[in-house]
Amino acid sequence: MQELHDAPLAPLTTFRLGGPATRLLTATTDAEVVDAVREADASGTPLLVIGGGSNLVIGDKGFDGTALRIATKGFTLSGTSLELAAGEVWTDAVARTVEAGLAGIECLAGIPGSAGATPIQNVGAYGQEVSSTITEVVAYDRHTRETVTLPNAECSFSYRHSRFKAESERFVVLRVRFALEEAGGLSAPLAYPETARAMGVEQGQRVPASAARETVLKLRAGKGMVLDPDDHDTWSAGSFFTNPILDEAAFQHFLARVHEHLGPDVTPPAFSAEDGRTKTSAAWLIDRAGFTKGYGSGPARISTKHTLALTNRGEATTEDLLALAREVVAGVHEAFGVTLVNEPVTVGVAL
């Protein structure tokens, strides 16, 4: 297991931001991951687990403790059953399942990061969520000091949330298992209107899974959501804010603020969510509050391709990024009475 001291963490994140860690370990096997976690817990050393670094905002002072980079490998496909090691590159794994003619995660193509992060955030995009195909998650339980296998029903999946996120100090994901679908090379029914429109078909239809994947990659690239080291619009964490989910009273208050702020004929995006609540669009809120594409004059700005992405234009610090995020949160709340919540995990800092 590789060990470095006073190691830069910025290169391990898609933001390319953050100070160094006191110690950085890189684990390439499940056993090394478990040993590193046990060692940190036994000594009382703060521990930061890093996968692909695509959902991470690290403070400029860095991390005073042990950062553990999970670089495990393992792609096992048996029929329609898939097992991924936590360190597998997610978008590569998606491509391999499509090549095998299987459906279920093809619309999650292009999402940066590692496979082990997908259940934590219940990663989703373009009408698919990993919770729909995950059967089990193998994790190290820091409370019981054992490796456990949690079936889907025990993962408490919801919109961009899970038991692993709620109990972030307890579980370290080691492996993720999925049940995919053999559909003769076709995709799952297209659930997202934008994807169906881009492919010229009706929502709910199936298309070749490879075509669905390529379409999603093009849509994501057009929004700066596919990593490109030469494109600062991709020096981000993707969507920085989650879409707000409002109960009935909060939604009616929001509607009143929209009509007051934008006029009585303006109707905001609204989608049915769990428990009778309503989900609206964070991107719409940001844009209508005056934070348009490319907003900002400093080294941290809103992407020129998508209002949900806050970006490092090359010379930003984490504090530059957070200052922009706070400005957006305050502006949206002032305009519409809705408080945006950041999607990335923050380390040593907070909005």
XYZ file of C-alpha atoms in Angstrom:
351
model
C 0.000 0.000 0.000
C 1.502 3.298 -1.081
C 2.038 5.875 1.660
C 2.834 9.562 1.205
C 3.162 12.373 3.746
C 2.038 15.993 3.377
C 0.437 14.803 0.152
C -1.518 17.144 -2.163
C -5.207 16.225 -2.410
C -6.265 18.732 -5.086
C -5.104 16.452 -7.951
C -7.381 13.708 -6.589
C -10.527 15.836 -6.991
C -12.361 16.977 -10.104
C -12.402 20.527 -8.708
C -8.596 20.390 -8.397
C -8.974 22.213 -5.095
C -7.919 21.620 -1.497
C -4.818 21.508 0.659
C -2.664 18.508 1.564
C -3.324 15.541 3.831
C -1.007 14.710 6.701
C -0.799 11.209 5.251
C -2.175 9.674 2.050
C -2.597 5.929 1.653
C -3.555 4.290 -1.640
C -5.230 0.892 -1.217
C -5.483 -1.523 -4.140
C -7.224 -4.446 -2.386
C -10.217 -4.754 -0.065
C -7.904 -6.093 2.634
C -5.701 -2.993 2.398
C -8.776 -0.761 2.669
C -9.972 -2.556 5.791
C -6.507 -2.574 7.363
C -6.109 1.183 6.788
C -9.520 1.953 8.275
C -8.907 -0.260 11.298
C -5.509 1.344 11.880
C -6.968 4.850 11.772
C -9.836 3.922 14.076
C -7.558 2.179 16.556
C -5.263 5.210 16.793
C -8.077 7.773 16.772
C -6.727 9.353 13.584
C -9.252 11.317 11.496
C -9.959 9.440 8.259
C -10.991 10.782 4.851
C -11.996 8.193 2.251
C -11.472 9.261 -1.373
C -12.724 7.493 -4.468
C -12.819 9.367 -7.755
C -12.929 12.754 -6.016
C -15.861 13.914 -8.133
C -18.126 14.816 -5.229
C -15.624 16.368 -2.856
C -14.826 19.910 -1.716
C -11.692 19.985 0.447
C -10.717 23.085 2.399
C -7.606 25.056 1.496
C -5.933 23.988 4.734
C -6.238 20.366 3.695
C -6.934 17.405 5.956
C -5.186 16.809 9.274
C -5.309 13.032 9.323
C -5.148 10.026 7.032
C -6.645 10.266 3.560
C -7.378 6.838 2.127
C -7.628 6.633 -1.651
C -9.516 3.530 -2.754
C -7.965 2.239 -5.976
C -9.298 -1.326 -5.934
C -10.103 -3.078 -9.223
C -12.669 -5.710 -10.051
C -15.334 -6.085 -12.748
C -17.188 -9.395 -12.614
C -20.120 -10.058 -14.928
C -22.055 -13.318 -14.628
C -25.140 -13.369 -16.800
C -27.013 -10.253 -15.762
C -25.301 -10.001 -12.360
C -22.537 -7.422 -12.026
C -20.078 -6.915 -9.172
C -17.803 -3.878 -9.100
C -14.919 -3.148 -6.760
C -15.296 0.266 -5.135
C -12.304 1.693 -6.995
C -13.550 0.847 -10.492
C -14.038 3.891 -12.736
C -17.806 4.183 -13.004
C -18.156 5.438 -16.558
C -15.835 2.673 -17.832
C -17.947 0.071 -16.045
C -21.100 1.449 -17.669
C -19.474 1.186 -21.095
C -18.569 -2.462 -20.485
C -22.124 -3.395 -19.489
C -23.453 -1.768 -22.657
C -20.880 -3.652 -24.729
C -22.200 -6.832 -23.099
C -25.707 -5.937 -24.314
C -27.169 -5.327 -20.862
C -29.582 -2.592 -19.791
C -30.117 -0.717 -16.540
C -27.282 1.771 -16.123
C -26.666 2.949 -19.701
C -28.106 6.412 -18.996
C -25.627 6.850 -16.147
C -22.772 7.064 -18.649
C -20.234 9.849 -18.290
C -20.746 10.356 -14.569
C -17.273 10.894 -13.089
C -16.095 9.073 -10.012
C -15.774 5.541 -8.722
C -18.248 2.702 -8.413
C -18.041 2.745 -4.617
C -19.449 6.259 -4.496
C -22.569 5.427 -6.482
C -24.641 3.891 -3.656
C -23.587 6.575 -1.194
C -25.144 9.355 -3.251
C -27.680 7.092 -4.970
C -26.252 8.446 -8.191
C -28.831 9.236 -10.824
C -29.232 11.030 -14.131
C -31.421 10.995 -17.231
C -34.155 8.908 -15.642
C -32.043 6.237 -13.954
C -30.766 5.787 -10.393
C -28.375 3.117 -9.181
C -30.846 2.162 -6.452
C -33.028 0.608 -9.173
C -30.380 -1.960 -10.066
C -28.242 -2.371 -6.918
C -28.920 -5.666 -5.174
C -26.257 -5.560 -2.453
C -23.496 -3.372 -1.104
C -20.482 -4.912 0.603
C -18.988 -2.529 3.163
C -16.707 -2.414 6.160
C -18.727 -1.503 9.250
C -16.541 0.628 11.517
C -18.936 0.136 14.436
C -18.934 -3.666 14.445
C -15.453 -3.881 12.884
C -16.723 -6.436 10.387
C -17.325 -6.622 6.664
C -21.065 -6.713 6.052
C -23.321 -7.265 3.051
C -26.347 -4.983 2.974
C -29.236 -5.858 0.651
C -30.932 -3.049 -1.239
C -33.794 -2.880 1.278
C -31.339 -2.039 4.080
C -29.589 0.772 2.169
C -32.364 3.371 2.753
C -32.092 4.766 -0.762
C -33.886 8.003 -1.618
C -33.203 10.992 -3.873
C -29.411 11.561 -3.787
C -29.310 9.906 -0.382
C -28.708 6.573 1.307
C -27.866 4.935 4.587
C -24.197 5.261 3.646
C -24.537 9.017 3.352
C -26.608 9.301 6.526
C -24.057 7.200 8.446
C -20.986 8.479 6.658
C -18.685 7.775 9.608
C -19.796 4.142 9.827
C -19.561 2.402 6.452
C -16.730 2.188 3.908
C -18.017 0.710 0.657
C -15.901 -2.134 -0.724
C -18.041 -3.656 -3.495
C -21.352 -2.990 -5.219
C -23.561 -5.641 -6.841
C -26.158 -4.990 -9.526
C -28.904 -6.891 -11.335
C -29.045 -5.722 -14.937
C -31.457 -6.678 -17.715
C -30.995 -8.741 -20.829
C -33.125 -6.903 -23.392
C -31.585 -8.023 -26.643
C -29.163 -5.119 -26.720
C -31.890 -2.578 -26.060
C -31.933 -0.001 -23.288
C -34.306 0.144 -20.379
C -37.435 2.169 -21.258
C -36.338 5.803 -21.603
C -37.715 7.584 -18.550
C -36.306 11.053 -19.138
C -38.025 13.375 -21.634
C -34.807 15.081 -22.786
C -33.199 11.756 -23.684
C -36.263 10.597 -25.607
C -36.458 13.903 -27.483
C -32.778 13.774 -28.370
C -33.301 10.301 -29.820
C -36.511 11.165 -31.633
C -38.637 8.594 -29.808
C -41.462 8.612 -27.298
C -40.762 8.546 -23.580
C -40.992 4.946 -22.364
C -39.616 3.408 -25.560
C -36.521 1.258 -25.717
C -33.636 2.046 -28.041
C -30.271 0.352 -28.623
C -28.423 0.615 -25.312
C -25.277 1.792 -27.093
C -27.244 4.612 -28.740
C -28.754 5.624 -25.395
C -25.281 5.741 -23.858
C -23.852 7.830 -26.710
C -26.802 10.230 -26.564
C -26.372 10.735 -22.831
C -22.646 11.342 -23.267
C -23.394 14.027 -25.870
C -26.026 15.644 -23.662
C -23.661 15.637 -20.685
C -20.747 16.986 -22.735
C -22.929 19.837 -23.930
C -23.456 20.784 -20.293
C -19.799 20.415 -19.294
C -20.606 17.267 -17.324
C -18.027 14.958 -18.934
C -14.489 15.329 -17.613
C -12.061 17.083 -19.956
C -8.769 18.362 -18.516
C -8.639 21.093 -21.168
C -12.161 22.395 -20.466
C -12.532 24.421 -17.268
C -16.285 23.974 -17.447
C -15.628 20.382 -16.332
C -13.417 21.396 -13.385
C -16.401 20.970 -11.124
C -18.363 18.451 -9.103
C -21.106 18.277 -11.696
C -24.351 19.468 -10.165
C -23.345 21.473 -7.109
C -26.880 21.671 -5.676
C -29.631 19.077 -5.378
C -33.088 19.745 -6.743
C -35.256 21.019 -3.854
C -38.096 18.758 -2.732
C -40.894 20.757 -1.078
C -43.907 19.782 0.965
C -47.294 21.243 -0.001
C -47.057 24.347 2.179
C -43.491 25.108 1.075
C -44.398 24.591 -2.571
C -47.370 26.953 -2.375
C -45.159 29.568 -0.713
C -42.612 29.034 -3.477
C -45.276 29.499 -6.166
C -46.359 32.751 -4.566
C -42.749 34.008 -4.570
C -42.354 33.005 -8.238
C -45.463 34.960 -9.204
C -44.333 37.922 -7.121
C -40.813 37.878 -8.525
C -41.414 36.852 -12.154
C -45.087 37.464 -12.840
C -48.388 35.587 -12.493
C -48.029 33.712 -15.786
C -44.707 32.040 -14.920
C -44.920 28.374 -13.937
C -41.795 26.790 -12.417
C -40.782 23.186 -13.107
C -42.627 20.781 -10.816
C -42.366 17.004 -10.566
C -44.065 14.567 -8.229
C -41.778 13.238 -5.497
C -42.120 10.792 -2.642
C -44.567 11.366 0.224
C -46.746 13.685 -1.861
C -44.024 16.306 -2.114
C -42.957 18.250 -5.189
C -39.493 18.477 -6.702
C -38.441 21.596 -8.575
C -35.342 22.455 -10.573
C -32.289 23.943 -8.857
C -30.924 25.006 -12.259
C -34.142 26.927 -12.995
C -34.018 28.633 -9.597
C -30.400 29.665 -10.038
C -30.947 31.015 -13.529
C -34.154 32.893 -12.646
C -32.477 34.400 -9.577
C -30.005 36.076 -11.918
C -27.095 33.647 -11.815
C -26.846 32.795 -15.493
C -24.309 30.638 -17.318
C -20.812 32.041 -16.922
C -21.781 34.199 -13.926
C -18.879 35.562 -11.920
C -15.732 37.536 -12.548
C -13.267 35.718 -10.320
C -11.421 32.407 -10.555
C -14.552 30.474 -9.507
C -17.576 30.920 -11.744
C -20.765 29.247 -12.859
C -20.151 27.024 -15.867
C -20.709 28.589 -19.266
C -22.622 25.438 -20.195
C -24.823 24.705 -17.168
C -26.004 26.800 -14.239
C -25.835 23.894 -11.782
C -22.080 23.542 -12.113
C -19.744 25.779 -10.136
C -16.294 25.668 -11.671
C -12.631 26.337 -10.990
C -11.333 28.405 -13.870
C -7.785 27.295 -13.102
C -6.553 29.543 -10.292
C -9.394 29.274 -7.769
C -9.135 28.378 -4.107
C -11.754 26.494 -2.173
C -12.740 29.743 -0.462
C -13.319 31.317 -3.887
C -15.652 28.455 -4.735
C -17.516 28.643 -1.426
C -17.944 32.410 -1.729
C -19.679 31.876 -5.072
C -21.806 29.048 -3.684
C -22.915 31.186 -0.743
C -23.795 34.035 -3.086
C -25.980 31.710 -5.144
C -27.677 30.206 -2.087
C -28.430 33.654 -0.657
C -29.711 34.988 -3.973
C -32.051 32.052 -4.592
C -33.403 32.245 -1.050
C -33.996 35.974 -1.323
C -35.833 35.591 -4.622
C -37.854 32.446 -3.997
C -37.640 31.512 -0.322
C -36.007 28.169 -1.160
C -32.714 27.107 0.412
C -30.428 25.187 -1.918
C -28.440 22.288 -0.471
C -24.984 21.414 -1.755
C -24.553 17.969 -3.277
C -20.772 17.559 -2.853
C -19.315 16.484 0.487
C -17.366 19.240 2.210
C -14.182 18.518 4.182
C -12.928 21.067 6.687
C -15.304 23.724 5.320
C -19.037 24.387 5.135
C -21.446 26.617 3.262
